[in-house]
mmCIF file of C-alpha atoms in Angstrom:
data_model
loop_
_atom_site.group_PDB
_atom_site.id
_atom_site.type_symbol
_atom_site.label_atom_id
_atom_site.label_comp_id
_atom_site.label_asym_id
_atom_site.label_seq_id
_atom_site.Cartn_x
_atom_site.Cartn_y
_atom_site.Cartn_z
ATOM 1 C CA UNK L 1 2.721 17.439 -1.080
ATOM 2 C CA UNK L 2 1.481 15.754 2.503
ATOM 3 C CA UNK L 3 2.303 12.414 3.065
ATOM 4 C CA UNK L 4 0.344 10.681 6.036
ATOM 5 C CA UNK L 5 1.092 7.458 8.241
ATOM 6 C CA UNK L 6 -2.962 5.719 8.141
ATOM 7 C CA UNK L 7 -4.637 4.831 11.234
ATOM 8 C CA UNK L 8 -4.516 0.755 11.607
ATOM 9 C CA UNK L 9 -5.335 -1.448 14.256
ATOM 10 C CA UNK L 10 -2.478 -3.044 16.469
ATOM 11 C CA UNK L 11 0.264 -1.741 14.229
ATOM 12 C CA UNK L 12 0.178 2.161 14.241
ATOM 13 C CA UNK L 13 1.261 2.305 17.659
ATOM 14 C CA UNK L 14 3.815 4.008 19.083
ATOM 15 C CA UNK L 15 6.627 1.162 18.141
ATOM 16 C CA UNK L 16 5.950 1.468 14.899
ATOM 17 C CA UNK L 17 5.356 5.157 14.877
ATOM 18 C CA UNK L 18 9.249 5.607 15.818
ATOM 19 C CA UNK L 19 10.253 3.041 13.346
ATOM 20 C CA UNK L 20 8.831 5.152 10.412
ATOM 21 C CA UNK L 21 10.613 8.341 12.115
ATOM 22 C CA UNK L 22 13.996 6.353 12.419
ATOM 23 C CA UNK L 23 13.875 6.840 7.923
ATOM 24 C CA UNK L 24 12.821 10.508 8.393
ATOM 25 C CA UNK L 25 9.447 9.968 9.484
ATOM 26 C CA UNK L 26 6.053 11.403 7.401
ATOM 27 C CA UNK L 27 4.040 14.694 7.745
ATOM 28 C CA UNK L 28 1.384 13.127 10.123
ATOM 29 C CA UNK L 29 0.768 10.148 12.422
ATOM 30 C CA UNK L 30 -2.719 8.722 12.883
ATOM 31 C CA UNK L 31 -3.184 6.759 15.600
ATOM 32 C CA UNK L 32 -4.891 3.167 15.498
ATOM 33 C CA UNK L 33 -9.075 3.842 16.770
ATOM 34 C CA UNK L 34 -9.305 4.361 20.133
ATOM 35 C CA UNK L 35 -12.332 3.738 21.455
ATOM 36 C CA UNK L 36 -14.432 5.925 23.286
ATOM 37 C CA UNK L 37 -16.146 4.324 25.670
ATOM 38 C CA UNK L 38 -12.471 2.303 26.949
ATOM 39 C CA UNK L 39 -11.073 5.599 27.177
ATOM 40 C CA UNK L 40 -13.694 7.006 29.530
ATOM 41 C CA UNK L 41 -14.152 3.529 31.665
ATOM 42 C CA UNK L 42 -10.179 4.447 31.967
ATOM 43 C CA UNK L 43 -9.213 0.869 30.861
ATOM 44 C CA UNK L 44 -6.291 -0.759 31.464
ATOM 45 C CA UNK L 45 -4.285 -0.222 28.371
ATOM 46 C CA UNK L 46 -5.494 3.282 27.184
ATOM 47 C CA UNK L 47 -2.065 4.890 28.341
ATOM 48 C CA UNK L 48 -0.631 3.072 25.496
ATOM 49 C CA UNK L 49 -3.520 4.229 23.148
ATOM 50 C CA UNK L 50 -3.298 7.782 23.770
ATOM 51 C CA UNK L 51 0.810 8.207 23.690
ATOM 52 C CA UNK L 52 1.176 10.744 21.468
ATOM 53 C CA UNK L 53 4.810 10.229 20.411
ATOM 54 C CA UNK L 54 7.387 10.690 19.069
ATOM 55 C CA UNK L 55 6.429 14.032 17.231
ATOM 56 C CA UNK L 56 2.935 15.185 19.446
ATOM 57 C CA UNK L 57 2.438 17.918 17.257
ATOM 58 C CA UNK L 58 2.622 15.917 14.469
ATOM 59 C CA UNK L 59 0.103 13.105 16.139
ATOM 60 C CA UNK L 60 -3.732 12.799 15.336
ATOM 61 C CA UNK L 61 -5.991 11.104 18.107
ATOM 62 C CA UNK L 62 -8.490 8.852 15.903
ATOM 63 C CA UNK L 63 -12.079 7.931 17.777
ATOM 64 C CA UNK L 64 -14.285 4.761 17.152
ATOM 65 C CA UNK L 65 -17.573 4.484 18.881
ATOM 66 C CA UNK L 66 -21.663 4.205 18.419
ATOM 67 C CA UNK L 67 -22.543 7.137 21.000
ATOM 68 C CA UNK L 68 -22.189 10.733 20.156
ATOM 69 C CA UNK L 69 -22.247 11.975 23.351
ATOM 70 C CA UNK L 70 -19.349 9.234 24.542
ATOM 71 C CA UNK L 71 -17.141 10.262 21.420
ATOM 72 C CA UNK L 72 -17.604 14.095 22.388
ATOM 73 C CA UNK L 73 -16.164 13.221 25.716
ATOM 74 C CA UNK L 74 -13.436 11.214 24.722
ATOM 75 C CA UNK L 75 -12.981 13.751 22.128
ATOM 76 C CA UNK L 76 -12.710 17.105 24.503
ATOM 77 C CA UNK L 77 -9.983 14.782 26.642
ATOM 78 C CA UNK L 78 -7.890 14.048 24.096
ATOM 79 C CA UNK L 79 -8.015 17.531 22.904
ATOM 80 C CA UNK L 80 -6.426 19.052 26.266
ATOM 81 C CA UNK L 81 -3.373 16.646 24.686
ATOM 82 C CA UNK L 82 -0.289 17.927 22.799
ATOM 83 C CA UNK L 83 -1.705 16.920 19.205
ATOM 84 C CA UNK L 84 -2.449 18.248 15.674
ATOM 85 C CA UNK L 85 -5.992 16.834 15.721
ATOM 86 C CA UNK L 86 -8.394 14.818 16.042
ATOM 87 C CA UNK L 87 -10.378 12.051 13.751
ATOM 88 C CA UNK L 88 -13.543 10.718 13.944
ATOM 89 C CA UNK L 89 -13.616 6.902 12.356
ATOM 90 C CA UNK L 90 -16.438 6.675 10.069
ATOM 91 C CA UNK L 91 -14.640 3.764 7.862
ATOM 92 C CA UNK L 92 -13.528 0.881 9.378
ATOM 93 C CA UNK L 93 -15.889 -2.227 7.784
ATOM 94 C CA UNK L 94 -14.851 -4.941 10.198
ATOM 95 C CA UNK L 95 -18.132 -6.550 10.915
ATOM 96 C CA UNK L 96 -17.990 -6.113 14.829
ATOM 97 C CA UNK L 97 -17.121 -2.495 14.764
ATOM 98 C CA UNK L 98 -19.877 -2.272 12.143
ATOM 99 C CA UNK L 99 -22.185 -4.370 14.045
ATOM 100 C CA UNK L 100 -22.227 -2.032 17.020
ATOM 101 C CA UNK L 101 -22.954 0.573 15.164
ATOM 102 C CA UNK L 102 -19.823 2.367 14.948
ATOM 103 C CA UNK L 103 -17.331 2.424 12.296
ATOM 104 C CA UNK L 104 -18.408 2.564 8.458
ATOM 105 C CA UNK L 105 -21.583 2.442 10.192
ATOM 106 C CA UNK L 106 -22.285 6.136 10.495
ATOM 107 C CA UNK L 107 -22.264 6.611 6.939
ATOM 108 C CA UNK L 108 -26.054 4.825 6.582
ATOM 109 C CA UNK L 109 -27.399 7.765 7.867
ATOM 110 C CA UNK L 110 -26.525 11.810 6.913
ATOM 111 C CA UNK L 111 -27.971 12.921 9.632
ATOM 112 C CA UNK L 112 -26.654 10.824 12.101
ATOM 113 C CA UNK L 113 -23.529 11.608 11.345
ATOM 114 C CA UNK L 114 -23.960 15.733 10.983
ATOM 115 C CA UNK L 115 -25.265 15.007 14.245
ATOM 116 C CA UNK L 116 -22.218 13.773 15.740
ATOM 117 C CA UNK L 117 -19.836 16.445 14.225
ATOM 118 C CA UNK L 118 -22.246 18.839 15.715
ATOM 119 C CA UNK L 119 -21.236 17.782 19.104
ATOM 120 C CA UNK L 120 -17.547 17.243 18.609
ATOM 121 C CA UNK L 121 -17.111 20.608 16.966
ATOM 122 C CA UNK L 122 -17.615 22.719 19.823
ATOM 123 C CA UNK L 123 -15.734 20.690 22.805
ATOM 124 C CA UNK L 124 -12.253 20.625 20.380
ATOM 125 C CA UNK L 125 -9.963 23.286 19.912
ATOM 126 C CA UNK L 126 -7.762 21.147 17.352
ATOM 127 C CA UNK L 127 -8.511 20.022 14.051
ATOM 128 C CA UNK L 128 -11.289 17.912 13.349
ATOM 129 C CA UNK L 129 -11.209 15.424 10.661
ATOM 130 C CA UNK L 130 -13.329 12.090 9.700
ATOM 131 C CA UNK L 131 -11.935 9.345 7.469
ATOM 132 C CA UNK L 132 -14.624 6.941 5.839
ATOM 133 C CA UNK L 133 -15.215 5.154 2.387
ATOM 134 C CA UNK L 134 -17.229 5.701 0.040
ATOM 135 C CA UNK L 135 -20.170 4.002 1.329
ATOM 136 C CA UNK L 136 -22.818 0.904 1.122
ATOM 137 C CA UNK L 137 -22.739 1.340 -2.786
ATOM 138 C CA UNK L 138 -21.556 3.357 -5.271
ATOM 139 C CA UNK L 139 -23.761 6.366 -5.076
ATOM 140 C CA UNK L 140 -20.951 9.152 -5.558
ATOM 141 C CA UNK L 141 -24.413 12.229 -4.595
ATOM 142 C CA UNK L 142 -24.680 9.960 -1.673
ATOM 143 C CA UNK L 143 -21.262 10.629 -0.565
ATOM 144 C CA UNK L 144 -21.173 13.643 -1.714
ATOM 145 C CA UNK L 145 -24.346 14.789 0.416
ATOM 146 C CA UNK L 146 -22.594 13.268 3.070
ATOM 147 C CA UNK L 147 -19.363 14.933 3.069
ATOM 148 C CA UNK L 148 -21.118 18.234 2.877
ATOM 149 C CA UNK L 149 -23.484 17.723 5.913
ATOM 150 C CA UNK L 150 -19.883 16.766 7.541
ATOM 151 C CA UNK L 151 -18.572 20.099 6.285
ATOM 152 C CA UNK L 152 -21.236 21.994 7.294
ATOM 153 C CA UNK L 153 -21.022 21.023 10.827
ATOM 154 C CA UNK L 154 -17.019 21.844 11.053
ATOM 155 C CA UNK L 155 -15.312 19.361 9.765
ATOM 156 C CA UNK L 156 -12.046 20.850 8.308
ATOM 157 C CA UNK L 157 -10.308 17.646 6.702
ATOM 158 C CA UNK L 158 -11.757 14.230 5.333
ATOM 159 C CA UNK L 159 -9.737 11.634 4.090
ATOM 160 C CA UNK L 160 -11.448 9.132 1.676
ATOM 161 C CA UNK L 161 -10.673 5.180 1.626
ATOM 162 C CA UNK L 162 -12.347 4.731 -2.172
ATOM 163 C CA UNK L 163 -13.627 1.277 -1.971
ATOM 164 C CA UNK L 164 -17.527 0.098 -0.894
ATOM 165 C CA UNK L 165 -17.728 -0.876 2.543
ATOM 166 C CA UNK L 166 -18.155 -4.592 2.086
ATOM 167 C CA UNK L 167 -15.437 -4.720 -0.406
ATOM 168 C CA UNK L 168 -11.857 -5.973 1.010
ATOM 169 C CA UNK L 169 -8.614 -5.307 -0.388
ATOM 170 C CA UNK L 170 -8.667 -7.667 -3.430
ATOM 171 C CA UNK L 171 -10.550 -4.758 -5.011
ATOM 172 C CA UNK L 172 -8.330 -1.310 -5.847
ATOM 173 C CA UNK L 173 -9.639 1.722 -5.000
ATOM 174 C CA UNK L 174 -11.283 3.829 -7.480
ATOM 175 C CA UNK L 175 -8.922 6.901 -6.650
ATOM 176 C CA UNK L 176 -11.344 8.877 -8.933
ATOM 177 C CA UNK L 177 -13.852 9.047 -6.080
ATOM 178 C CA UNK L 178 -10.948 11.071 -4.422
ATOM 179 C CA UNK L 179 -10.360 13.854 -7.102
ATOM 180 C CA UNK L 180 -14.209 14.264 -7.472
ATOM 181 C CA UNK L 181 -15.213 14.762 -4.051
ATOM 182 C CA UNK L 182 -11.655 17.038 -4.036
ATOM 183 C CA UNK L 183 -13.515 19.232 -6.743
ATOM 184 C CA UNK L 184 -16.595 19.360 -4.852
ATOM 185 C CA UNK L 185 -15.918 20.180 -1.558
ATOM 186 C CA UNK L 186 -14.045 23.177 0.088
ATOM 187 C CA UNK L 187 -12.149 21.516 2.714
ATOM 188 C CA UNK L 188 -9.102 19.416 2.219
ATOM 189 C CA UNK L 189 -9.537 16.200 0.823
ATOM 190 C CA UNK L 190 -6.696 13.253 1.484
ATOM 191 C CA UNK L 191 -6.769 9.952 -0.791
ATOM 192 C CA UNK L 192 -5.988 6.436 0.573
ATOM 193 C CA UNK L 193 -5.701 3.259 -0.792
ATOM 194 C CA UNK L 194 -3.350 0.918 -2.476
ATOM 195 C CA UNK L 195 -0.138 2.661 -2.032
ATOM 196 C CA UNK L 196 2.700 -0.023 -2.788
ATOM 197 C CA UNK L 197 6.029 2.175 -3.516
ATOM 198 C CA UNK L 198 7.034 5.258 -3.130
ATOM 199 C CA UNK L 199 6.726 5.970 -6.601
ATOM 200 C CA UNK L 200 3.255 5.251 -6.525
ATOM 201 C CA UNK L 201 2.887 7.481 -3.381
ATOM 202 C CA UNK L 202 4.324 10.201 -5.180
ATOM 203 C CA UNK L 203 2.174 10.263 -8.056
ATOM 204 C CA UNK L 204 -0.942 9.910 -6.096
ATOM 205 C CA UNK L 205 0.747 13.346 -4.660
ATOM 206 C CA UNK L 206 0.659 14.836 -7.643
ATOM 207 C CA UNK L 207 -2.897 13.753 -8.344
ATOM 208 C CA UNK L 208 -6.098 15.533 -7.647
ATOM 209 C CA UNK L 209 -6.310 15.847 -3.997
ATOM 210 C CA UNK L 210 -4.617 17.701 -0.890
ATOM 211 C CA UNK L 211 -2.168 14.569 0.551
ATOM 212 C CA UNK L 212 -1.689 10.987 0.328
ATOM 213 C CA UNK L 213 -2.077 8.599 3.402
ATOM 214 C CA UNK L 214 -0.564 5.093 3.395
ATOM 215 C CA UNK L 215 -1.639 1.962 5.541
ATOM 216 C CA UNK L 216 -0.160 -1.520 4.486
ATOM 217 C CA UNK L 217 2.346 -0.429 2.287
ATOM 218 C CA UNK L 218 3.988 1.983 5.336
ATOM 219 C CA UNK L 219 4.155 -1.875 7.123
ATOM 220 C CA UNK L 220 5.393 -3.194 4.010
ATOM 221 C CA UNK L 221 7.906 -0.930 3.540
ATOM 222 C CA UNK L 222 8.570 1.544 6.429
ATOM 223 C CA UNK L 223 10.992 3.397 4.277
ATOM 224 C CA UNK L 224 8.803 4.757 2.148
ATOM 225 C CA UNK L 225 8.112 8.423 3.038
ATOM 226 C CA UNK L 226 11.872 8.559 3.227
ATOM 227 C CA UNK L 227 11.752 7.356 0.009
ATOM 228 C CA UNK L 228 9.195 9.371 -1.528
ATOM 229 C CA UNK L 229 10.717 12.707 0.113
ATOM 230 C CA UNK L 230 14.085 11.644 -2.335
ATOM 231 C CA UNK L 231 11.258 11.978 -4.821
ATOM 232 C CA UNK L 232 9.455 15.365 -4.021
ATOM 233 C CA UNK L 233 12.290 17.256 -6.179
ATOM 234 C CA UNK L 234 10.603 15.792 -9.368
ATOM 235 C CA UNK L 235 7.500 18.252 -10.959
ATOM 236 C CA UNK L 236 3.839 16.102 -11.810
ATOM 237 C CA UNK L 237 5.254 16.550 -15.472
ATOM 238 C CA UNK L 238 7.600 13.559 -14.368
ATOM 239 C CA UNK L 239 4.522 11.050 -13.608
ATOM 240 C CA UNK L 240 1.382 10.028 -15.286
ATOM 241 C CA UNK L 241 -0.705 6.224 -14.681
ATOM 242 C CA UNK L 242 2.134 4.852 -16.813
ATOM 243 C CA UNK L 243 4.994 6.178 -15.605
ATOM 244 C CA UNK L 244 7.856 4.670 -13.129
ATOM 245 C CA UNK L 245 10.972 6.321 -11.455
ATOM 246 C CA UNK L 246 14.259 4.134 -10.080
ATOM 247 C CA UNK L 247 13.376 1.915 -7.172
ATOM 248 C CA UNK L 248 15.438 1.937 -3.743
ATOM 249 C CA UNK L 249 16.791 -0.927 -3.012
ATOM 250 C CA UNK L 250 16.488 -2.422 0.587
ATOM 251 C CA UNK L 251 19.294 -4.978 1.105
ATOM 252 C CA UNK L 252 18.357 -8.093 3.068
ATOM 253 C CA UNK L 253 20.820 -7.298 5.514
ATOM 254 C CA UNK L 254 18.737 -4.067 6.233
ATOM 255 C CA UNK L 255 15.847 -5.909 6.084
ATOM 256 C CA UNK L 256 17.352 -7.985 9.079
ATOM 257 C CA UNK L 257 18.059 -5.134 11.346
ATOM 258 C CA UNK L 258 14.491 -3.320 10.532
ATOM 259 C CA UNK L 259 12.796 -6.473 11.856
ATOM 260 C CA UNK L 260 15.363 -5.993 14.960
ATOM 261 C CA UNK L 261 14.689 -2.817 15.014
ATOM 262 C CA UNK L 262 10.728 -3.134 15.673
ATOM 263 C CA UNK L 263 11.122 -6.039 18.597
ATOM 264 C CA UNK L 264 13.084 -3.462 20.368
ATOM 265 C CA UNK L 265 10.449 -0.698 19.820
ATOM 266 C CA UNK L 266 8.091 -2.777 20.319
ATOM 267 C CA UNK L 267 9.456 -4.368 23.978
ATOM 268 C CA UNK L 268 9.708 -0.544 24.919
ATOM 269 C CA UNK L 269 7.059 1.246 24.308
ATOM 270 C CA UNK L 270 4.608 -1.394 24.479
ATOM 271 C CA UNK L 271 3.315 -3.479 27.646
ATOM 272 C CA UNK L 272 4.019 -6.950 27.369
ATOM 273 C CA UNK L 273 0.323 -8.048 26.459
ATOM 274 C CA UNK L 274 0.612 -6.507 23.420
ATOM 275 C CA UNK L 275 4.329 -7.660 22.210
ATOM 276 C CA UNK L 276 2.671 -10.960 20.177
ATOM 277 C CA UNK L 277 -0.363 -9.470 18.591
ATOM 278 C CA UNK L 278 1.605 -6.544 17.570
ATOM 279 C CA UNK L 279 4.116 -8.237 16.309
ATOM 280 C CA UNK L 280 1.804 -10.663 14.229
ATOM 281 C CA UNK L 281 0.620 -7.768 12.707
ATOM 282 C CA UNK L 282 3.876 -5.863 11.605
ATOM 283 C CA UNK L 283 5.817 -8.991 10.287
ATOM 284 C CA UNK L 284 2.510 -10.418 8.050
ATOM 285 C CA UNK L 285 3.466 -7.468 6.170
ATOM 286 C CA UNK L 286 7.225 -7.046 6.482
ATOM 287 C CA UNK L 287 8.140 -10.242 5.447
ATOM 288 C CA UNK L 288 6.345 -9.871 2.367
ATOM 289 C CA UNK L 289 9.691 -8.393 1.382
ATOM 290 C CA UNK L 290 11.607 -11.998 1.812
ATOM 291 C CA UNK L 291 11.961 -14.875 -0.686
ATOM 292 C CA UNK L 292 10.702 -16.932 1.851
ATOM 293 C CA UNK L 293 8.520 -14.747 3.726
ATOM 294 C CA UNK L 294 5.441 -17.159 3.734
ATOM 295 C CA UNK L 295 8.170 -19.744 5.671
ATOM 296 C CA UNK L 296 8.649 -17.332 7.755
ATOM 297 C CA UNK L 297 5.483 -15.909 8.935
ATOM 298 C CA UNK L 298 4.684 -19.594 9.687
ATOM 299 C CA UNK L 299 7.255 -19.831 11.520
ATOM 300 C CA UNK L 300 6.927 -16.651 13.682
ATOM 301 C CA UNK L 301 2.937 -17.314 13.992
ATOM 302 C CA UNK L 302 4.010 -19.947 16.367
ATOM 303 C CA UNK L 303 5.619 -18.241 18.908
ATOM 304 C CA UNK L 304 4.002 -17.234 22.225
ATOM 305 C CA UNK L 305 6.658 -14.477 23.311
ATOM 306 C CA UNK L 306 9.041 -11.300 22.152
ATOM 307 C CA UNK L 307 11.738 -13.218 22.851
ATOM 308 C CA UNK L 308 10.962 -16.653 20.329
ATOM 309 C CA UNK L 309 9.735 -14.163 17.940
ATOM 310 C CA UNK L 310 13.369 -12.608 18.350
ATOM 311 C CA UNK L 311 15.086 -16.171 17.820
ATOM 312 C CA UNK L 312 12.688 -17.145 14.927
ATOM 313 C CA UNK L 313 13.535 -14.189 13.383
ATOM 314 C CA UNK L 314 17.826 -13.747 13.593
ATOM 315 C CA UNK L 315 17.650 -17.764 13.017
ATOM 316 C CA UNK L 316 16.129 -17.075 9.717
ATOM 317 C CA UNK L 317 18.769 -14.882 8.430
ATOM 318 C CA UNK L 318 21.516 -16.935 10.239
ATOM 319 C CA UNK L 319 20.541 -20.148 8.106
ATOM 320 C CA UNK L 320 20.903 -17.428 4.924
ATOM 321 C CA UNK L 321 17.460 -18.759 3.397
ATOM 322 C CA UNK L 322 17.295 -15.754 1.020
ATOM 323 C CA UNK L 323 20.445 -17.220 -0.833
ATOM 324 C CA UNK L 324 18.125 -20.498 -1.666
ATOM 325 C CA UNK L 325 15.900 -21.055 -4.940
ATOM 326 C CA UNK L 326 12.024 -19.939 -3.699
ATOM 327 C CA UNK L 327 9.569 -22.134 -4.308
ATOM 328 C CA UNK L 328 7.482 -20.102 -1.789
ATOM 329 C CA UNK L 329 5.782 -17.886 -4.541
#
């Protein structure tokens, strides 16, 4: 039972990284995409991309780009890094990662993509892994096909996001995709998708593939592989789509210092260009754990530094809103 921290833009950095390894941390860290062709240009900010704390040998590098050759190179330098692999990103649908050609857009073509496994194969000593969904439509020989041409040319690990490529979160993920392509190929297969509770992230465990990886729900609720490891004790007789077990509670006094918690991550590991974006994007998740969350994010979204985002934030709990009747359902 492998539980894995997802690979998400401006949030699994290392801030956040330590934050989930302050509750006991998770089996493996995916990095947000790092793009190949910033990497080699040497770009201003790809120090920050390619720290590989706090557990290197528990770290995966993850690659966007259009160019096989670039992602080789960018590939064989990350390689020479203390990691425990490294991931090609064949899933992300935003529409201007998409729109160059990279991203979810590798999967319109098989060979394409064999093509660039191929080349990153050879130049890596680590392990190489892809992460994608399941494609323009549902066509599960399609991605089947796929997955094969990607095993074939050395992939050793693929983790599966089971919606379309168009389709955006409203939409679960058809987790069956996951245990059928498990059955089919010979490589490990890791599910992600909808993940809201440990509970849930345990059961997926027990399901039909090789581990579980978690995105929003890890932002959500950074305790949860802490949580879920309180859960690995139980057998797969314990769960089935029905079944429940005791939920943790997270009092909002924690809740308060987790938030705290992150700023001062965040302020350390991360340069100062990066504090409000970053920040955007952890608490329009965390406070989805308030009464008055929505009041809050509001509020945050306002600020143009660490340090209002800090005030905005102890003020909050200071003026004891979570006591008050919520009419911000």
């Amino acid at each position: 039972m492998y539980f894995l921290l997802s690979p998400m833009a401006e949030i699994s950095h290392r801030a956040f990284r330590e934050l989930i390894e302050d509750f006991g941390g998770c089996d493996c860290y995916f990095s947000e995409m790092i793009s190949a062709g910033a990497l080699l240009a040497g770009g201003p900010f790809e120090k920050w991309y390619i720290d590989n704390g706090p557990i290197p040998e528990k770290h995966v590098f993850q690659l966007v780009g259009s160019d096989s050759e670039q992602i080789s190179r960018a590939a064989a330098i990350l390689d020479r890094l203390e990691c425990a692999g490294i991931d090609i990103n064949m899933g992300c649908s935003a529409p201007l990662i998409r729109k160059t050609g990279a991203g979810a857009a590798w999967m319109a073509s098989i060979d394409r993509a064999g093509e660039l496994i191929s080349r990153v194969r050879p130049v890596i000593k680590r392990r190489l892994s892809v992460k994608l969904r399941i494609g323009y439509k549902e066509d599960f020989e399609y991605l089947l096909k796929f997955c094969r041409r990607l095993e074939d040319e050395g992939t050793e690990l693929i983790t599966l996001h089971p919606r379309l490529i168009n389709e955006k979160f409203k939409r679960l993920a058809r987790w069956d995709y996951v245990g059928r392509l498990k059955a089919e190929l010979k490589i490990p297969v890791v599910g992600n998708g909808d993940i809201s509770s440990a509970q849930e992230l345990v059961r997926r465990a027990f399901g039909p593939c090789d581990a579980v990886m978690v995105g929003r729900g890890a932002v959500r609720q950074p305790w949860i592989f802490a949580e879920a490891k309180k859960d690995k004790k139980l057998t797969s007789a314990h769960f089935n789509e029905n079944s429940t077990t005791e939920k943790h509670g997270i009092s909002e006094t924690k809740i308060e210092e987790i938030g705290l918690r992150f700023l001062e991550l965040l302020s350390h590991y991360l340069p100062p260009e990066f504090h409000v974006s970053r920040s955007m994007r952890f608490f329009g998740y965390f406070c989805d754990n308030l009464k008055w969350g929505n009041y809050l994010k509001n509020q945050l979204n306002r600020q143009d530094s660490l340090s209002g985002i800090d005030c905005i934030w102890r003020e909050f709990f200071r003026n004891n809103y979570e006591q008050q009747p919520s009419s911000d359902k």
